[in-house]
Amino acid sequence: MENNQARIKVQRPWLAMMSMMIGAFVGMLSETSLNIALPQLMKSFQLNSGTIQWLVTGYMLVIGVILPFSSLLTKWFSTRQIVIIGLLDFIFGVIIAATAPNFIILLIGRMIQGLGTGLILPLMFTVAMLIFPPSKMGTAMGVCALVIMLAPAIGPTITGIILGKLTWNWIFWFFMPFLVVALICAIIGLPNTGKITRPKIDILSLLESVVGFASLVMGVSFASNMGWTAPTVLLMLAIAVIILILYVYRQLHLEQPIINLRVFKKLAFAQGAICVMLDFAIILSAMYLLPQYLQRGLLLPVALTGIVMLPGGIINALVSAFAGRLYDSVGAKIPAVLGFTIATIGLIMLIFSNPTSSIIYVIVTHIIIMIGCPLAMSPAQTHALNALKGAESADGSTILNTMQQIIGAVATALATSFLSWGQNTYQGTDKAAQFTNGVHYGLYFTLILAVIGLVVAFTLKSTRHVENKN
């Protein structure tokens, strides 16, 4: 059947995907692996939580800035060129971070890694949409989602094990073998799936994108230290709002936009995209707060913290793989509604934790959250991308991945602000209880995201592939 043919025929599609999946996995692992090391890094560099969080938000900032150019880059360079350059860049950033003598060099290394992730991540979804037929799309997107969801889940465990025996530098050296394997796979098994047309580049759009997204993330991040009423914060946020409005207006009116925002006119894409962004924000904000709570609220050693988070990571991987197949049979609405509902329950339970809570209780709450988030993620993403056709698929993939990183950076920064607010409002001298109160404030924010996601999930259509009729 014509409807069941891949847009581009590739002899070994999974081999073609391997370099991008490994690269994306390491990219997402790098994005979340430092969460558990933040308390140790704060002591090593004598920094507060508002400054040290830049190792997380700065990384996501670079990814968010480079991602909007993904579609344009695929028209100027081959898939092989982009992936190989991205992997080499990542390796360079890893070496800088692993040998960093101070915080500034470490941050530079992290941001260089972010550039590599920003090049590779969107290509994984774009190529998958091209080389797999519609009947296999749910499974393919489920595997891609598994790559994205598994890394944040097991990152803290791996980091905890490393920090239990070695210094934080070895977190980065751990990435190197995976990157070398990905580079070899790219060289021997990755064909070019794009069409190089070298369209005219709109410089103003590029500048608006960089300044707008950077100002947004920087403004929210600075608020963690300076407060939301600080003149610098207000100025950065004002610049972000104005520039991004101009950017959106320009993209909607250009004949050949940098990123095709017109895809939001398709309701199925808009609904799915909102669910994906909210789900990603829930994962990153919760997984930013949880390892710190385990160390500074429950006073667990860093190695045990990683072990405590392992069961949730395993469950995350299993559900991610299952959720992709679930879309192929029941569509997006049922798993998305169930996913956000389960995540909401887990977050409420975690909010009721305290400095004397049992480790088993925290493990259970983490598992519940790790059932809910991946259950909603893959079906919602497939729902969104299946609403698009042809070249729109690349634009849709770019938009989803860009907004995930921007929203993730903003959510992490907001979680840090609420964490500080909760600590400041605590009346007492117990440091563990004070930090736990801050974590609760951060989780209130995450819970609101989950409730909004649940409301949006109810608006999704129940049947699969219905979007393609548009």
XYZ file of C-alpha atoms in Angstrom:
470
model
C 0.000 0.000 0.000
C 1.277 3.462 -0.915
C 0.249 4.809 2.469
C 2.591 2.342 4.144
C 5.766 3.320 2.253
C 8.621 5.244 3.841
C 9.267 8.631 2.239
C 12.932 7.695 1.740
C 13.929 4.056 1.315
C 16.974 3.092 3.408
C 18.344 -0.460 3.401
C 19.212 -0.540 7.134
C 17.103 2.147 8.825
C 18.073 1.203 12.390
C 21.791 1.327 11.533
C 21.206 4.710 9.929
C 19.585 5.889 13.167
C 22.270 4.474 15.477
C 24.744 7.393 15.463
C 21.985 9.927 16.065
C 20.346 7.875 18.815
C 23.643 7.387 20.661
C 24.537 11.053 20.181
C 21.123 12.210 21.389
C 21.298 9.824 24.345
C 24.674 11.210 25.445
C 23.385 14.730 24.849
C 20.393 14.207 27.105
C 22.552 12.309 29.611
C 24.856 15.313 29.739
C 21.844 17.577 30.201
C 20.696 15.842 33.391
C 23.736 13.991 34.745
C 25.074 16.986 36.662
C 21.888 17.419 38.729
C 23.092 14.963 41.337
C 26.575 16.546 41.353
C 25.363 20.122 41.934
C 25.743 20.045 45.757
C 29.322 18.772 45.384
C 30.120 21.323 42.674
C 28.718 24.115 44.858
C 31.233 23.155 47.543
C 34.117 22.682 45.096
C 33.689 26.075 43.444
C 32.193 27.914 46.469
C 29.051 28.939 44.573
C 25.337 29.235 45.422
C 22.481 27.334 43.778
C 21.525 30.272 41.553
C 24.983 30.347 39.957
C 25.671 26.615 39.797
C 22.356 26.004 37.982
C 23.951 27.658 34.927
C 25.700 24.340 34.300
C 22.196 23.028 33.544
C 20.438 26.062 32.061
C 23.496 27.244 30.096
C 23.691 23.869 28.378
C 20.003 23.954 27.492
C 20.296 27.590 26.409
C 22.819 26.713 23.696
C 20.695 23.778 22.526
C 17.623 26.017 22.399
C 19.486 28.682 20.427
C 20.934 26.287 17.818
C 17.825 24.118 17.342
C 15.752 26.670 15.361
C 18.459 26.587 12.690
C 18.204 22.810 12.294
C 15.897 22.890 9.283
C 18.055 25.523 7.583
C 21.272 23.587 8.240
C 19.842 20.445 6.597
C 19.358 22.495 3.419
C 22.981 23.656 3.413
C 24.802 20.541 4.656
C 24.297 16.791 4.335
C 22.960 14.698 7.215
C 26.348 12.977 7.513
C 28.203 16.282 7.711
C 25.946 17.699 10.426
C 26.027 14.576 12.599
C 29.784 14.051 12.287
C 30.522 17.717 13.036
C 28.098 17.586 15.982
C 29.797 14.514 17.448
C 33.299 15.973 17.011
C 32.129 19.182 18.668
C 30.665 17.204 21.573
C 33.940 15.309 22.037
C 35.813 18.634 22.131
C 33.399 19.999 24.747
C 33.747 16.860 26.867
C 37.549 17.208 26.923
C 37.289 20.865 27.984
C 34.756 20.115 30.741
C 36.616 17.064 32.038
C 39.856 19.029 32.403
C 38.270 22.308 33.583
C 40.254 23.981 36.412
C 37.427 26.366 37.368
C 33.705 27.046 36.980
C 34.005 29.332 33.925
C 35.965 26.774 31.874
C 33.554 24.048 32.964
C 30.606 26.174 31.830
C 32.294 26.838 28.467
C 32.812 23.098 28.003
C 29.173 22.458 28.844
C 27.976 25.043 26.334
C 30.178 23.578 23.584
C 28.586 20.187 24.335
C 25.194 21.876 24.006
C 26.088 22.948 20.478
C 26.743 19.315 19.500
C 23.477 18.154 21.067
C 21.596 20.933 19.294
C 22.907 19.727 15.938
C 22.149 16.027 16.476
C 18.919 15.942 18.496
C 16.427 17.272 15.908
C 17.920 15.170 13.130
C 17.053 11.981 14.999
C 13.323 12.683 14.827
C 13.422 14.210 11.331
C 15.262 11.246 9.806
C 13.004 8.776 11.633
C 9.952 10.440 10.072
C 11.513 9.996 6.625
C 12.927 6.447 6.658
C 10.178 4.542 8.534
C 6.725 3.809 7.042
C 3.566 5.039 8.828
C 2.826 1.561 10.203
C 6.185 1.594 12.028
C 6.103 5.257 13.000
C 4.774 4.734 16.512
C 7.463 2.153 17.250
C 10.224 4.286 15.723
C 9.153 7.385 17.612
C 8.811 5.287 20.749
C 12.442 4.178 20.457
C 13.512 7.790 19.875
C 11.498 8.855 22.910
C 13.107 6.021 24.873
C 16.522 7.511 24.061
C 15.377 10.921 25.277
C 13.519 9.672 28.363
C 16.044 7.047 29.461
C 18.939 9.484 29.790
C 17.321 11.776 32.418
C 16.154 8.706 34.318
C 19.473 6.897 34.611
C 21.718 9.976 34.582
C 21.552 10.519 38.367
C 22.256 6.830 39.035
C 25.340 6.784 36.814
C 26.565 10.076 38.267
C 26.019 8.847 41.821
C 28.060 5.708 41.175
C 30.868 7.738 39.585
C 30.937 10.320 42.378
C 30.952 7.555 44.983
C 34.425 6.528 43.817
C 35.805 9.304 41.595
C 35.735 13.083 41.117
C 33.140 14.995 39.087
C 35.565 15.182 36.127
C 34.900 11.497 35.402
C 31.254 12.237 34.678
C 32.455 13.723 31.390
C 35.087 11.085 30.635
C 32.253 8.536 30.916
C 30.656 10.052 27.794
C 33.710 9.542 25.585
C 33.356 5.822 24.596
C 29.724 6.363 23.563
C 30.653 9.358 21.427
C 33.450 7.449 19.694
C 31.055 4.574 18.875
C 28.478 7.066 17.568
C 31.131 8.694 15.384
C 32.104 5.315 13.895
C 28.418 4.485 13.228
C 27.952 7.848 11.494
C 30.956 7.273 9.256
C 30.015 3.723 8.187
C 26.204 3.630 8.322
C 24.608 7.073 7.989
C 23.299 8.039 4.514
C 22.240 11.536 3.564
C 18.459 11.845 3.782
C 18.124 15.555 3.067
C 18.088 17.625 -0.116
C 20.694 20.383 -0.248
C 19.139 23.500 -1.810
C 21.149 26.277 -0.084
C 18.270 28.762 0.297
C 18.828 32.427 1.099
C 19.551 33.039 4.799
C 17.527 35.704 6.565
C 20.101 37.286 8.885
C 17.506 39.296 10.828
C 15.594 36.124 11.711
C 18.797 34.483 12.933
C 19.611 37.450 15.162
C 16.061 37.659 16.525
C 16.090 33.947 17.354
C 19.437 34.067 19.173
C 18.738 37.280 21.101
C 15.118 36.398 21.915
C 15.634 32.885 23.265
C 18.916 33.774 24.997
C 17.350 36.777 26.731
C 14.412 34.685 27.942
C 16.554 31.953 29.505
C 19.078 34.432 30.921
C 16.365 36.617 32.426
C 14.656 33.718 34.186
C 18.000 32.302 35.327
C 19.235 35.629 36.712
C 16.010 35.868 38.720
C 17.176 32.910 40.826
C 19.930 35.099 42.287
C 18.723 38.659 41.819
C 14.973 38.280 42.338
C 12.180 38.845 39.848
C 11.986 42.594 40.431
C 15.676 43.275 39.785
C 16.167 45.819 36.945
C 18.496 43.447 35.049
C 15.925 40.644 35.156
C 13.061 42.891 34.070
C 15.169 44.314 31.239
C 16.173 40.863 29.967
C 12.585 39.580 30.068
C 11.281 42.714 28.336
C 13.875 42.325 25.566
C 12.928 38.647 25.233
C 9.211 39.343 24.888
C 9.665 42.144 22.337
C 12.241 40.306 20.208
C 10.311 37.011 20.221
C 7.098 38.770 19.163
C 8.997 40.338 16.256
C 10.546 36.962 15.462
C 7.192 35.174 15.355
C 5.668 37.931 13.207
C 8.575 37.753 10.764
C 8.459 33.950 10.487
C 4.735 34.008 9.758
C 5.181 36.561 6.963
C 8.383 35.376 5.288
C 8.012 33.317 2.121
C 10.880 31.062 3.289
C 10.995 31.313 7.111
C 13.840 29.959 9.222
C 11.252 27.896 11.064
C 7.732 27.308 9.791
C 5.483 28.415 12.669
C 2.426 28.032 10.424
C 2.323 24.362 11.454
C 0.676 25.526 14.695
C -2.438 26.193 12.616
C -2.942 22.423 12.641
C -4.750 21.780 15.902
C -3.423 18.238 16.343
C 0.161 19.472 16.150
C -0.456 22.351 18.565
C -2.141 20.080 21.119
C 0.559 17.426 20.923
C 3.338 20.022 21.079
C 1.930 21.593 24.238
C 1.711 18.174 25.906
C 5.302 17.332 24.947
C 6.650 20.647 26.243
C 4.790 20.400 29.536
C 5.877 16.778 29.988
C 9.514 17.676 29.378
C 9.302 20.597 31.821
C 7.862 18.252 34.477
C 10.694 15.758 34.012
C 13.513 18.311 34.095
C 12.201 20.362 37.010
C 11.344 17.290 39.121
C 14.626 15.531 38.335
C 16.486 18.762 39.126
C 14.863 18.961 42.570
C 14.738 15.281 43.575
C 18.471 14.411 43.748
C 19.160 17.592 45.698
C 16.355 16.750 48.126
C 17.816 13.282 48.645
C 21.221 14.741 49.478
C 20.311 17.916 51.356
C 16.871 16.993 52.708
C 17.238 13.302 53.550
C 21.042 13.705 53.946
C 21.860 10.648 51.821
C 25.397 10.190 50.440
C 25.760 10.861 46.728
C 26.333 7.199 45.739
C 23.186 6.082 47.585
C 21.255 8.910 45.951
C 22.049 7.438 42.557
C 20.977 3.965 43.640
C 17.698 5.311 45.064
C 16.866 6.813 41.656
C 17.694 3.629 39.735
C 14.298 1.835 40.062
C 12.519 4.846 38.610
C 15.026 4.911 35.770
C 14.389 1.281 34.900
C 10.618 1.811 34.960
C 11.061 4.899 32.781
C 12.868 2.858 30.133
C 10.234 0.110 30.117
C 7.291 2.500 29.890
C 8.987 4.595 27.169
C 9.379 1.524 24.961
C 5.793 0.414 25.649
C 4.227 3.858 25.098
C 5.419 4.087 21.485
C 3.674 0.836 20.606
C 0.586 1.941 22.523
C 0.057 4.840 20.131
C -0.077 2.434 17.178
C -3.097 0.690 18.731
C -5.078 3.264 20.747
C -3.824 6.688 19.676
C -2.588 9.497 21.910
C -5.465 10.568 24.141
C -5.731 7.559 26.469
C -1.993 7.217 27.241
C -1.559 11.007 27.549
C -4.447 11.370 30.000
C -3.263 8.381 32.017
C 0.311 9.636 31.929
C -0.403 13.124 33.246
C -2.810 11.714 35.845
C -0.215 9.277 37.168
C 2.507 11.966 37.161
C 0.198 14.281 39.125
C -0.369 11.589 41.758
C 3.383 10.989 42.075
C 4.136 14.698 42.460
C 1.468 15.117 45.152
C 2.958 12.204 47.055
C 6.443 13.687 46.757
C 5.199 17.032 48.068
C 4.076 15.237 51.248
C 7.617 13.988 51.875
C 9.749 15.429 54.700
C 13.290 15.062 56.152
C 12.212 11.917 58.010
C 10.464 10.195 55.068
C 11.575 6.660 54.328
C 13.730 5.934 51.306
C 11.118 3.424 50.115
C 8.462 6.154 50.055
C 10.647 8.408 47.898
C 11.495 5.512 45.557
C 7.775 4.786 45.108
C 6.971 8.428 44.313
C 9.822 8.534 41.809
C 8.585 5.350 40.132
C 5.058 6.744 39.842
C 6.346 9.929 38.205
C 8.527 7.845 35.881
C 5.487 5.823 34.817
C 3.390 8.883 34.072
C 5.804 11.118 32.161
C 6.995 8.662 29.479
C 3.478 7.264 29.104
C 2.349 10.687 27.892
C 5.509 11.765 26.034
C 5.858 9.431 23.036
C 2.145 9.279 22.040
C 1.813 13.066 22.304
C 4.898 13.610 20.167
C 3.780 11.125 17.509
C 0.310 12.699 17.551
C 1.868 16.091 16.841
C 4.273 15.023 14.090
C 1.749 12.794 12.310
C -0.346 15.906 11.702
C 2.378 17.204 9.373
C 3.380 16.220 5.858
C 6.531 16.484 3.755
C 8.876 19.328 4.665
C 6.582 20.300 7.538
C 7.826 17.247 9.447
C 11.330 18.727 9.752
C 9.883 22.048 10.914
C 7.651 20.284 13.426
C 10.533 18.260 14.788
C 12.670 21.391 15.098
C 9.902 23.275 16.900
C 9.292 20.432 19.365
C 12.942 19.996 20.187
C 13.644 23.736 20.393
C 10.751 24.409 22.713
C 11.574 21.397 24.874
C 15.019 22.831 25.566
C 13.853 26.411 26.064
C 10.968 25.315 28.275
C 13.295 22.922 30.092
C 15.808 25.685 30.807
C 13.062 28.051 31.942
C 11.432 25.332 34.086
C 14.759 24.508 35.759
C 15.407 28.186 36.458
C 11.880 28.649 37.818
C 12.270 25.552 39.997
C 15.473 27.105 41.378
C 13.619 30.342 42.140
C 10.832 28.504 43.954
C 13.438 26.425 45.784
C 15.116 29.583 47.083
C 11.745 31.147 47.928
C 10.698 28.114 49.948
C 13.985 28.099 51.841
C 13.674 31.797 52.655
C 10.125 31.451 53.975
C 11.010 28.609 56.346
C 10.879 29.565 60.019
C 13.432 27.499 61.885
C 17.079 26.460 62.107
C 16.910 22.885 60.781
C 18.838 23.046 57.501
C 17.403 19.777 56.164
C 13.833 20.899 56.900
C 14.561 24.301 55.387
C 15.823 22.766 52.152
C 12.905 20.327 52.034
C 10.492 23.241 52.320
C 12.232 24.814 49.342
C 11.867 21.590 47.364
C 8.144 21.558 48.145
C 7.784 25.059 46.702
C 9.580 23.906 43.554
C 7.301 20.884 43.308
C 4.190 23.082 43.578
C 5.324 24.651 40.309
C 5.905 21.212 38.738
C 2.477 20.037 39.922
C 0.815 22.992 38.197
C 2.512 21.949 34.940
C 1.167 18.405 35.344
C -2.400 19.614 35.911
C -2.239 21.870 32.839
C -0.875 18.938 30.837
C -3.781 16.766 31.974
C -6.298 19.376 30.838
C -4.677 19.632 27.398
C -4.451 15.813 27.096
C -8.241 15.582 27.334
C -8.500 17.648 24.117
C -6.512 15.136 22.018
C -8.382 13.011 19.522
C -8.687 9.332 20.390
C -8.059 7.671 17.027
C -4.593 7.159 15.626
C -3.411 8.710 12.325
C -6.579 10.808 12.161
C -4.415 13.891 11.656
C -3.230 12.721 8.252
C -6.677 13.353 6.823
C -6.183 17.074 7.154
